[in-house]
CSV table of C-alpha atoms and ligand atoms in Angstrom, one decimal:
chain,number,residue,atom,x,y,z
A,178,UNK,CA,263.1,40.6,-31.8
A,179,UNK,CA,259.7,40.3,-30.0
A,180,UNK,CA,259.3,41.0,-26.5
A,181,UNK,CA,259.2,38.2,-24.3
A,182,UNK,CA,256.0,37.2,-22.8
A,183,UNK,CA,255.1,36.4,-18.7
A,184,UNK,CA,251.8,34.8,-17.7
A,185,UNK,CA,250.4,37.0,-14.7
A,186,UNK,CA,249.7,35.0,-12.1
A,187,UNK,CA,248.7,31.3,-12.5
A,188,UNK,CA,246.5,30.0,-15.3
A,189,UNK,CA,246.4,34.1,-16.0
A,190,UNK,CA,246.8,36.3,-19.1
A,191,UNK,CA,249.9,36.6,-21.5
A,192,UNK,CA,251.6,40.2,-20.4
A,193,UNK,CA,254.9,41.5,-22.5
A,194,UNK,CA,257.8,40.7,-19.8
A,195,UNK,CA,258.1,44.4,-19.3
A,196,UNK,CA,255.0,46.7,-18.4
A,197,UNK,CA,255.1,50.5,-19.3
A,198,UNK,CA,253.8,52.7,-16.3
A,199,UNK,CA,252.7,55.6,-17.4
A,200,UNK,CA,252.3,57.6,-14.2
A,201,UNK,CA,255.2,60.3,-14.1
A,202,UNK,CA,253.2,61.0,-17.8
A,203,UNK,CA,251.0,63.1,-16.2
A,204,UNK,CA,252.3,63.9,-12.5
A,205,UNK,CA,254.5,63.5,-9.7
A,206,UNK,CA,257.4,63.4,-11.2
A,207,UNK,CA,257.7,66.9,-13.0
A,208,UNK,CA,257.0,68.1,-16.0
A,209,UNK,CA,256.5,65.9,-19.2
A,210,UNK,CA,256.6,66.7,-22.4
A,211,UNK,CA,253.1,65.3,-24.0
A,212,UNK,CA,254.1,64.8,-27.6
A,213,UNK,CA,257.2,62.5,-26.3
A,214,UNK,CA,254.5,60.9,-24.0
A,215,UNK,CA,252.9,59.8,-26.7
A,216,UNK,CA,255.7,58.7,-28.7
A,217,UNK,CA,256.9,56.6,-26.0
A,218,UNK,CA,253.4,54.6,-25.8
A,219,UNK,CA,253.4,54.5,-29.2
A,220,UNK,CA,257.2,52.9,-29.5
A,221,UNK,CA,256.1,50.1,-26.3
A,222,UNK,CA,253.0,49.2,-28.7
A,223,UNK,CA,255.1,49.0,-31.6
A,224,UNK,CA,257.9,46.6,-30.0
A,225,UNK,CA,255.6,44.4,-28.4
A,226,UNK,CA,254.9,45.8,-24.8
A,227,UNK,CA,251.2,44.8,-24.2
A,228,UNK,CA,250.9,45.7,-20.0
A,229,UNK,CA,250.4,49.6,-20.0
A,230,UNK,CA,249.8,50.6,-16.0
A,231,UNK,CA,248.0,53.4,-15.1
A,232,UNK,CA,245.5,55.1,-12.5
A,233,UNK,CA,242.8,57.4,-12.4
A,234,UNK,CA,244.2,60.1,-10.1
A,235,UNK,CA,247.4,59.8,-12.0
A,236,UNK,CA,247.0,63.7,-12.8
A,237,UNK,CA,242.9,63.6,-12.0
A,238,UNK,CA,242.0,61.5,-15.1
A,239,UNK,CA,244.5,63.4,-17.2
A,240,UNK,CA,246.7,59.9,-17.6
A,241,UNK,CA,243.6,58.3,-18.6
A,242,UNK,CA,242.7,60.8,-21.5
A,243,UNK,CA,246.7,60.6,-22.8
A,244,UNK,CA,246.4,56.9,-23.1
A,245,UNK,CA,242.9,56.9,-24.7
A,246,UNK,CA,244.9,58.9,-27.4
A,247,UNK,CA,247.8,57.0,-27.6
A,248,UNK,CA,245.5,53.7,-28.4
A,249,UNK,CA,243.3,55.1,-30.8
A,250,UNK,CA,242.4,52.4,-33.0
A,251,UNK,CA,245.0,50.0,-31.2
A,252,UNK,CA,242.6,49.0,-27.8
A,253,UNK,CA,243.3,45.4,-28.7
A,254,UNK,CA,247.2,45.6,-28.6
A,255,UNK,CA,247.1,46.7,-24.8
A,256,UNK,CA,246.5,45.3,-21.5
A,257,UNK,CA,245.5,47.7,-19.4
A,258,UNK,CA,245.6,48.3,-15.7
A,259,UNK,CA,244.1,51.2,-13.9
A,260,UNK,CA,243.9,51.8,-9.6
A,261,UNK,CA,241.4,53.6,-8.3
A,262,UNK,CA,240.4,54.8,-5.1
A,263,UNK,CA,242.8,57.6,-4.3
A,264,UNK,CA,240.2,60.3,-3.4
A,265,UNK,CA,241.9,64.1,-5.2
A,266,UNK,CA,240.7,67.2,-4.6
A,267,UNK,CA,240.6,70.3,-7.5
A,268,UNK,CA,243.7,71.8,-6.4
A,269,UNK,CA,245.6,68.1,-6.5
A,270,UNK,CA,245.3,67.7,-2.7
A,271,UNK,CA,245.3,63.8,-1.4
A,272,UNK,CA,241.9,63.7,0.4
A,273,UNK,CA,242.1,58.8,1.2
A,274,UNK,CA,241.0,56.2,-0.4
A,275,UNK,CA,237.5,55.3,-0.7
A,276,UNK,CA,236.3,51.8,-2.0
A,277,UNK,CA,233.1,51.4,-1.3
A,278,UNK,CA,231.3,49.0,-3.8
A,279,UNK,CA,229.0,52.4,-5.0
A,280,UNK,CA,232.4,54.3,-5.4
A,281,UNK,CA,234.1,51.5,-7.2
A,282,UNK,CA,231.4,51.3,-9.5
A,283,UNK,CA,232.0,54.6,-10.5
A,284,UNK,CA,234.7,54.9,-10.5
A,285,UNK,CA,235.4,52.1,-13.2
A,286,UNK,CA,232.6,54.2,-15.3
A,287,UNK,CA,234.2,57.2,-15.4
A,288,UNK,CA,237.5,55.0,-16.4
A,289,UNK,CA,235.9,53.3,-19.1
A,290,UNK,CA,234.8,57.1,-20.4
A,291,UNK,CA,237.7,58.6,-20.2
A,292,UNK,CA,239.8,55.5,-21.8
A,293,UNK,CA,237.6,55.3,-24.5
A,294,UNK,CA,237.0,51.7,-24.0
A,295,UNK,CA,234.4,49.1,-22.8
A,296,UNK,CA,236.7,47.0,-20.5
A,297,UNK,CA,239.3,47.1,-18.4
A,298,UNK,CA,242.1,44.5,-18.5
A,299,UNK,CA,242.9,44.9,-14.7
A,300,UNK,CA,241.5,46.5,-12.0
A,301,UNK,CA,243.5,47.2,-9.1
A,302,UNK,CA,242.7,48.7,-5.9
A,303,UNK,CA,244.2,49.5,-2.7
A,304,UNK,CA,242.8,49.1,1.0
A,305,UNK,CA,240.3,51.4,2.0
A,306,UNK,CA,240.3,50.7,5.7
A,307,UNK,CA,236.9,52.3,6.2
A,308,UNK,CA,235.6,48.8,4.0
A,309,UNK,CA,236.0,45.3,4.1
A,310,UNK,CA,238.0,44.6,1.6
A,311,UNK,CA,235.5,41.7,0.8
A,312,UNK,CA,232.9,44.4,-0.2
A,313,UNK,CA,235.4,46.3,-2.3
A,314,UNK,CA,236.8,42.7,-4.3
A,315,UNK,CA,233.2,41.8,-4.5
A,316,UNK,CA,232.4,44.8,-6.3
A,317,UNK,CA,235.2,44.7,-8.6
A,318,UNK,CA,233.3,40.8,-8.8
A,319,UNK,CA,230.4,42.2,-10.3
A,320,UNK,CA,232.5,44.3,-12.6
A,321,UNK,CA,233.8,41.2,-14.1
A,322,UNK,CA,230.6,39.2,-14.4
A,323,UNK,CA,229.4,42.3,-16.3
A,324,UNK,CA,232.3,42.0,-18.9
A,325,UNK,CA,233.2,45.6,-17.5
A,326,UNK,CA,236.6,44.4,-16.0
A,327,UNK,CA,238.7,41.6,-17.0
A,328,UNK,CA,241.0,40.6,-14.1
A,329,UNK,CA,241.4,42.0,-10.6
A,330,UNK,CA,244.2,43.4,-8.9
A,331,UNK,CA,245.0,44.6,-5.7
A,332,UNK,CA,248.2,47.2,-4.5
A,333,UNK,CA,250.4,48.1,-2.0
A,334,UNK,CA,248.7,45.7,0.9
A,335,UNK,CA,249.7,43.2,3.7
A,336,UNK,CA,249.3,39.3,3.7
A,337,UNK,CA,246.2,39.0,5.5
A,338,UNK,CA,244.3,41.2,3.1
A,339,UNK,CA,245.9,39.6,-0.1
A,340,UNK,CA,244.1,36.1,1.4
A,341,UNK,CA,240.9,37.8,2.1
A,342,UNK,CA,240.8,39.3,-1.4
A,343,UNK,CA,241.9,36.1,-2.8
A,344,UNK,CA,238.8,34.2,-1.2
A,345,UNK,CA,236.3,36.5,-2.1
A,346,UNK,CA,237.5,36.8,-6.1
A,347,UNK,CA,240.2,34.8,-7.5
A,348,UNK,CA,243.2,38.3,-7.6
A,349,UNK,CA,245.1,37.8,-10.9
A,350,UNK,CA,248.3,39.9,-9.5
A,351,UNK,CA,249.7,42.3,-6.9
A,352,UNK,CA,250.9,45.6,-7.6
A,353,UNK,CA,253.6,46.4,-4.6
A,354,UNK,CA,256.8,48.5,-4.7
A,355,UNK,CA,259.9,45.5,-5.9
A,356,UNK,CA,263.4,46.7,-6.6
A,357,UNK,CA,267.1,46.7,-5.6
A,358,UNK,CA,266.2,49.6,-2.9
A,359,UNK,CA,262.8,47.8,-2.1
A,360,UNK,CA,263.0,44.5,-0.9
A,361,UNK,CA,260.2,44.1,1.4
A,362,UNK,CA,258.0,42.0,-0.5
A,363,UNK,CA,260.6,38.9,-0.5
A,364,UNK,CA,260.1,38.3,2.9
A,365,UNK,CA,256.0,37.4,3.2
A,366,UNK,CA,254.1,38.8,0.5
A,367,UNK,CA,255.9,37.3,-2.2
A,368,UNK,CA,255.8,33.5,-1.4
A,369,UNK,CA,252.2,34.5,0.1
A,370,UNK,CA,251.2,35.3,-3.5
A,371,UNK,CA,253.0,32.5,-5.3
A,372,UNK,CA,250.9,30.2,-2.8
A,373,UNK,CA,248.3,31.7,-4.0
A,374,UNK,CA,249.3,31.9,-7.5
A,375,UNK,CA,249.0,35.6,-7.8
A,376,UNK,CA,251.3,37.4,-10.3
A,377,UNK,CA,253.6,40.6,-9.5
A,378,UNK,CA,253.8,43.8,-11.4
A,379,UNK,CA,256.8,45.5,-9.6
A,380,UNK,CA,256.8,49.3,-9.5
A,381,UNK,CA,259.7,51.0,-7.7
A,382,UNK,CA,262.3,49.2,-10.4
A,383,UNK,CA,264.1,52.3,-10.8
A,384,UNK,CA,263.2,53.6,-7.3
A,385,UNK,CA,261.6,56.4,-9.5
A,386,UNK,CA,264.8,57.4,-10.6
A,387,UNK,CA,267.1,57.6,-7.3
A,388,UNK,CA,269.3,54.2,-9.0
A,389,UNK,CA,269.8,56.3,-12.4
A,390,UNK,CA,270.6,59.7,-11.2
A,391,UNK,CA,266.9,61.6,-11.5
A,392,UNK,CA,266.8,63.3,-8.3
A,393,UNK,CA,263.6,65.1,-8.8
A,394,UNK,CA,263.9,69.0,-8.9
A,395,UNK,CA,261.7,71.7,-10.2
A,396,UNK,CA,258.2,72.3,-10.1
A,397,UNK,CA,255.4,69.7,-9.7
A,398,UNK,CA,258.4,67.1,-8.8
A,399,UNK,CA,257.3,65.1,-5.8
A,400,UNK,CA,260.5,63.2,-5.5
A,401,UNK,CA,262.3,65.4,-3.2
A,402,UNK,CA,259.0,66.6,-1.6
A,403,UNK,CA,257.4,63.2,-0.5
A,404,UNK,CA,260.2,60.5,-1.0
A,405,UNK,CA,262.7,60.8,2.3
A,406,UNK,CA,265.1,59.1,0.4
A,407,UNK,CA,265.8,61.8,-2.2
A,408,UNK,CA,266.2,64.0,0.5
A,409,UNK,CA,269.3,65.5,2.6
A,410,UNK,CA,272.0,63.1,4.1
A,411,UNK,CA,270.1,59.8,2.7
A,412,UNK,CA,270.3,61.3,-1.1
A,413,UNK,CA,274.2,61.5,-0.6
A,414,UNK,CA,274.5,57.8,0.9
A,415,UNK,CA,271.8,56.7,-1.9
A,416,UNK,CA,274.0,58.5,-4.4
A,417,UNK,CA,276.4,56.3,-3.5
A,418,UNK,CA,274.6,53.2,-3.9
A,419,UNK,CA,273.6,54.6,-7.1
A,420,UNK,CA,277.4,55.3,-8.1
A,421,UNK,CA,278.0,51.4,-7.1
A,422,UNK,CA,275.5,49.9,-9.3
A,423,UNK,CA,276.4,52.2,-12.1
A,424,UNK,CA,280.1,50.7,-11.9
A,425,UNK,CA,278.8,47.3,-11.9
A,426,UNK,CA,276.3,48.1,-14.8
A,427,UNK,CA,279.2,49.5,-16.9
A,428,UNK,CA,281.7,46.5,-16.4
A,429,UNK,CA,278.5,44.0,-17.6
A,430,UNK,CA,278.6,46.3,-20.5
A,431,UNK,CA,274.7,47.3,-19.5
A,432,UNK,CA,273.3,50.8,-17.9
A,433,UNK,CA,272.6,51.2,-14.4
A,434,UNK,CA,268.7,51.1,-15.6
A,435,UNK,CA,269.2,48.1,-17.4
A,436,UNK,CA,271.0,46.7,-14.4
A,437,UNK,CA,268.3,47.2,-12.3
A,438,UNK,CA,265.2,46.2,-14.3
A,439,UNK,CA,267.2,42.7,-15.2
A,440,UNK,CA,267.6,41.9,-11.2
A,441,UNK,CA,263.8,42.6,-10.7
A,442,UNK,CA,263.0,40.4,-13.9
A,443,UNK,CA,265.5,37.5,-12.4
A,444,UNK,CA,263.6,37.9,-9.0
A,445,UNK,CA,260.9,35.0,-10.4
A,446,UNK,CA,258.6,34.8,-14.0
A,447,UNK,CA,256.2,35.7,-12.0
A,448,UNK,CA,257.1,39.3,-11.8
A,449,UNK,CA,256.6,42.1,-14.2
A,450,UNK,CA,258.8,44.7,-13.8
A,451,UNK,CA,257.4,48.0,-14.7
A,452,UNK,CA,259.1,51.2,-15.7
A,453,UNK,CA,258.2,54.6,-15.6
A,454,UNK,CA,259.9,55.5,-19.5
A,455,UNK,CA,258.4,58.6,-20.8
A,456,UNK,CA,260.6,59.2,-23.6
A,457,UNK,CA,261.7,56.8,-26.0
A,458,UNK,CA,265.2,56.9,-25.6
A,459,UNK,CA,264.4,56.0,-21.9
A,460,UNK,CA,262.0,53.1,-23.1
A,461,UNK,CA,264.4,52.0,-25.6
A,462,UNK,CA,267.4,51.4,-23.0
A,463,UNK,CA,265.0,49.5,-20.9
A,464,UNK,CA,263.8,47.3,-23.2
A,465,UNK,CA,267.0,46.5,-23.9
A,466,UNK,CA,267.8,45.1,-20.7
A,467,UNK,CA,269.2,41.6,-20.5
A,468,UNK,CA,267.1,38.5,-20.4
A,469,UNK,CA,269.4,37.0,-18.1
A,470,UNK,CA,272.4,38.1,-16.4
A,471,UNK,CA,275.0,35.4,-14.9
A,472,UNK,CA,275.1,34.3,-11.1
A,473,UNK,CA,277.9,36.1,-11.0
A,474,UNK,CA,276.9,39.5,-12.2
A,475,UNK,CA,273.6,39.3,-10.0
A,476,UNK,CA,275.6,38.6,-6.7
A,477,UNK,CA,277.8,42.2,-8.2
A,478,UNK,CA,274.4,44.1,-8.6
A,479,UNK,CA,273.5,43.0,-5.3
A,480,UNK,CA,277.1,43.9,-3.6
A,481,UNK,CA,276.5,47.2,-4.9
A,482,UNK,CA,273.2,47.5,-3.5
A,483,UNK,CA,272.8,45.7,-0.2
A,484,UNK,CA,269.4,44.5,1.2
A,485,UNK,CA,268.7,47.3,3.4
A,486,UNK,CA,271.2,49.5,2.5
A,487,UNK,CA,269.2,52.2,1.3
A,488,UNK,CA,268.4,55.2,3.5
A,489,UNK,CA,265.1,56.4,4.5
A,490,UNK,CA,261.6,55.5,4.6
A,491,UNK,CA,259.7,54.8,1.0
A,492,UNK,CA,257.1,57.7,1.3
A,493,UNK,CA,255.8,60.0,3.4
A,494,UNK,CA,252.3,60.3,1.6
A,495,UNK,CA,250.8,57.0,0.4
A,496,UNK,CA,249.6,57.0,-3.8
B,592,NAP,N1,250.9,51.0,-7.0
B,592,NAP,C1,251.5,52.0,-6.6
B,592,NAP,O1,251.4,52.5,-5.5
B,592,NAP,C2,252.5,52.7,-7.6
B,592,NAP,C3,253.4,53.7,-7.1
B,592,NAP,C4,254.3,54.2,-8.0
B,592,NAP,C5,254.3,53.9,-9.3
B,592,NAP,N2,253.4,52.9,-9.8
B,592,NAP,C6,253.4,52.5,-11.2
B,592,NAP,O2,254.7,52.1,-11.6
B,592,NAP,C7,255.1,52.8,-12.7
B,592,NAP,C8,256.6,53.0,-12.7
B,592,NAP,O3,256.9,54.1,-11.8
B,592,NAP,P1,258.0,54.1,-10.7
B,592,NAP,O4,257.7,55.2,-9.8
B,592,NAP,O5,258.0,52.8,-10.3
B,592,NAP,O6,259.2,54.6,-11.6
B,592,NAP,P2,260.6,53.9,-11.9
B,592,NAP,O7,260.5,53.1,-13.1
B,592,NAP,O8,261.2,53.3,-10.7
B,592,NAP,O9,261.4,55.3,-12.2
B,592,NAP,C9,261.1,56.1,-13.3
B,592,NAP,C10,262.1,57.2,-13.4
B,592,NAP,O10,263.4,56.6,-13.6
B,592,NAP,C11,264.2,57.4,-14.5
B,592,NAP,N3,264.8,56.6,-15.5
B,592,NAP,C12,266.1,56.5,-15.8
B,592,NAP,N4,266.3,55.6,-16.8
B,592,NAP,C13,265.2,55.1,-17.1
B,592,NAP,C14,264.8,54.2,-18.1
B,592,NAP,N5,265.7,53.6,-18.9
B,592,NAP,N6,263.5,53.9,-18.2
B,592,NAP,C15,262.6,54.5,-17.4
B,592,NAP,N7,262.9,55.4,-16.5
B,592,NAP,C16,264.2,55.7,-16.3
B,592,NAP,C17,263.2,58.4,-15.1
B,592,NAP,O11,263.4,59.7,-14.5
B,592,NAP,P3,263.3,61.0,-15.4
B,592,NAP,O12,262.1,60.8,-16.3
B,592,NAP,O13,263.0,62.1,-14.4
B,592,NAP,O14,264.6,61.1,-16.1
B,592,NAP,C18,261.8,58.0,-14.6
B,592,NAP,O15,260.9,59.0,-14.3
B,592,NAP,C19,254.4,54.2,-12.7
B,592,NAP,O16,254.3,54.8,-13.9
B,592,NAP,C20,253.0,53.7,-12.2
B,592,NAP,O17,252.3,53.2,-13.3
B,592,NAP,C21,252.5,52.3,-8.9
């Protein structure tokens, strides 16, 4: 069966219902096996999934160059979204964010190099507070007047920058951190953007793993380096949460993943959740998450996992 289809944002482009983030492909969340990498992009094209998220610091360009290989001769199957500004050093160091209109330019150069492509679908960026974030939309502006970029996006901001981006350059969606363990969003941003007509592509669905057991270990895993919440005494009482949903998951006849990505998808049609898959049994049990889940079984998910139950902060290090 084909994948269902989400407009994002008002009046905006046709996405698959579920976007493929490809991040953890290349870093942050340990190692990944390339070959399976590629598989799993090639098994979202193949059943449908159009929204494939990525950034260019996502492992210094390296995420860039997998996906240029992965759409060899299939550009036109994808949507593609990219964030920029996160300033890296050689040795992977986190040095800010810089959006100037001259950086964002190129920025979105290098991008289109690396990604083998003349356009972007959707280019996202984050607040650089050095810049108004008029100059930085306005830059991504001229990118779209040029036919360089397609839509713009912005990520992980407040309310009052969401409406000043939006008046400079109509923002197609919001890229902000939306799951059972993140919650934030519902309480401003979110009717904000449907005001304003601005779509959501959720990250966080999974909170990277926490709600399916992936506690992040070994080398070149950031999880239980920068994420509080895989750490000590609030991994146990997550755990628990985890535990919860999972019991709930299994009595719908559904995986705690599943579970998960069908409450983020039941949150509005105006939301995309993403997920991190890299391997294709991982993508295949999220795309088989179910369309809809019954009152019933929501209000159980949500027992399981109480707004503001979870324990500790999102992040220590912003990306
Ligand atoms: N704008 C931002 O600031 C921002 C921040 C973070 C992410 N993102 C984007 O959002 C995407 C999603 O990343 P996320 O951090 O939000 O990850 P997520 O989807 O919440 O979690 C991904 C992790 O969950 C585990 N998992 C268990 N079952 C799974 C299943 N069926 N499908 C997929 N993963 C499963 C995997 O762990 P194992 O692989 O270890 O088993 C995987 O690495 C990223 O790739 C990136 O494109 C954006």
């Amino acid at each position: 069966m084909a994948l269902a289809k989400r407009g994002l944002g008002k009046g905006g482009p046709e996405v698959s219902a579920l976007g493929l983030g490809c991040m953890g492909m290349s870093e942050f969340y340990g190692h990944s096996d390339r070959e399976a990498a590629l598989a799993t992009i090639a098994a979202a094209l193949e059943a449908g999934v159009t929204l494939l998220d990525t950034g260019d610091f996502y492992g210094m360009g390296h995420n860039e160059m997998l996906l240029a290989e992965a759409l060899r001769g299939k550009r036109d199957q994808a949507f593609i979204q990219v964030k920029f500004g996160a300033q890296r050093g050689p040795d992977g160091a986190f040095l800010g964010i810089d959006a100037r209109p001259a950086s964002v330019k190129t920025a979105l150069a290098y991008s289109l190099r690396r990604l083998g492509t003349d356009h972007v679908d959707l280019y996202q960026t984050g607040l650089d507070p050095a810049v108004p974030i008029e100059d930085t939309i306005g830059a991504i502006g001229d990118l779209v007047q040029q036919g360089y970029v397609r839509h713009v996006g912005i990520t992980n901001v407040d309310a009052n920058t969401i409406r000043r981006a939006h008046g400079t350059q109509p923002i197609t969606a919001l890229q902000f951190e939306y799951g059972l363990m993140s919650r934030d969003i519902e309480h401003e941003i979110l009717p904000l953007c449907r005001e304003l007509g601005i779509g959501i592509t959720a990250y966080g669905v999974l909170s990277r793993g926490l709600l399916t057991g992936s506690k992040g270990s070994g080398e070149g895993d950031f999880r239980n380096v920068l994420y509080p919440r895989f750490q000590g005494e609030n991994l146990t009482r997550n755990e628990r949460l985890a535990a919860a949903l999972a019991k709930v998951a299994q009595s719908e006849g559904i995986t705690a993943a599943q579970a998960a990505i069908a409450w983020v998808a039941s949150r509005g049609a105006d939301i995309i959740p993403l997920v991190g898959a890299r391997t294709v049994e991982r993508l295949t049990e999220a795309l088989r998450s179910p369309l809809h889940l019954s009152k019933e079984a929501l209000s159980e998910i949500e027992r399981a996992v109480p707004e503001n139950a979870v324990s500790g902060e999102r992040f220590m290090v912003a990306h």
